[in-house]
């Protein structure tokens, strides 16, 4: 993203294409040179040279694809450059719809124009494809996808992007309170089904600025994070982040594993960040509650299976930030 709020970015092939291509070329050249040095060895002919030529050609193709293939986005203008460096130019208004095809461990994005003709095709291995999908979603491009054919690990991030909504500051208190109630049911149901652990969850929303959160995440454990938003806020900061956090407790203390890490979850729920919508500076992104609730359920189910297999202990410490039943600014029903 460039200065002055201008939308400008590129989608490019992954460096793995360059690495794979270079290795293929290097290996093919090595085998060919060794054959020239030891010409009296058995074998050779088509059985040797055809695979080498195929490997050499594939390697060159990967390298060319890395250097040439890309999508260049500049506000509403989009330029797709293919393998042969042929450029197709179109605008955001020319896109009729986007289709995501999932399966086989990858995601393919295909753009179609208003008449249904293909504009371009991108693979999940390309750097910046998630950013491009966010750009399409922010600008209201219709997106079709076959979620049932992909594995959960493949579909989770696209699902979050496709199902997110934009909210204003005044809506945060209401939607966060409703999400808290739904999430709390999931945690309490887990407690009832797993009474043998004699444990309970402490849950709530924590509010941070993204800058301070990124700094602390690499230096301390989640319960040690602090927030400059502890005081009542009249408005949200430009880099606002709201996280639903949960910590497992027993006998009034926190459950930790052998490494001293608390058994906990941190689920990002709201984030104020750069908007990819043309003409819009920032937006508050609200993750889909049903998607997050399903992710919590999956995590808790996995925890139920893992806890009997490992040793845990309890420690008494204080969470250094507030956990609240709803988020938002002062004056919106906090």
PDB file of N, CA, C and O in Angstrom, residues 135 151 210 229 315 320 333:
ATOM      1  N   UNK A 135      -9.425  -7.188  -1.487  1.00  0.00           N
ATOM      2  CA  UNK A 135      -9.723  -6.058  -2.369  1.00  0.00           C
ATOM      3  C   UNK A 135     -11.042  -6.281  -3.102  1.00  0.00           C
ATOM      4  O   UNK A 135     -11.892  -5.378  -3.182  1.00  0.00           O
ATOM      5  N   UNK A 151     -10.565 -28.717   2.437  1.00  0.00           N
ATOM      6  CA  UNK A 151     -10.331 -29.055   3.837  1.00  0.00           C
ATOM      7  C   UNK A 151     -10.440 -27.790   4.687  1.00  0.00           C
ATOM      8  O   UNK A 151     -10.262 -26.686   4.198  1.00  0.00           O
ATOM      9  N   UNK A 210      -3.115  -2.293  17.549  1.00  0.00           N
ATOM     10  CA  UNK A 210      -2.368  -3.326  16.827  1.00  0.00           C
ATOM     11  C   UNK A 210      -0.858  -3.169  17.003  1.00  0.00           C
ATOM     12  O   UNK A 210      -0.123  -4.157  17.117  1.00  0.00           O
ATOM     13  N   UNK A 229      -5.488   0.799  26.159  1.00  0.00           N
ATOM     14  CA  UNK A 229      -6.910   1.121  26.054  1.00  0.00           C
ATOM     15  C   UNK A 229      -7.663   0.770  27.320  1.00  0.00           C
ATOM     16  O   UNK A 229      -8.871   0.610  27.307  1.00  0.00           O
ATOM     17  N   UNK A 315      -1.116 -22.628  38.217  1.00  0.00           N
ATOM     18  CA  UNK A 315      -0.300 -21.521  38.710  1.00  0.00           C
ATOM     19  C   UNK A 315      -1.196 -20.332  39.009  1.00  0.00           C
ATOM     20  O   UNK A 315      -2.196 -20.101  38.321  1.00  0.00           O
ATOM     21  N   UNK A 320      -2.905  -9.294  32.997  1.00  0.00           N
ATOM     22  CA  UNK A 320      -2.537  -7.879  33.112  1.00  0.00           C
ATOM     23  C   UNK A 320      -3.388  -6.947  32.247  1.00  0.00           C
ATOM     24  O   UNK A 320      -3.050  -5.793  32.058  1.00  0.00           O
ATOM     25  N   UNK A 333     -23.044   1.740  25.728  1.00  0.00           N
ATOM     26  CA  UNK A 333     -23.638   0.662  26.518  1.00  0.00           C
ATOM     27  C   UNK A 333     -22.638  -0.327  27.051  1.00  0.00           C
ATOM     28  O   UNK A 333     -22.968  -1.448  27.308  1.00  0.00           O
TER      29      UNK A 333
END
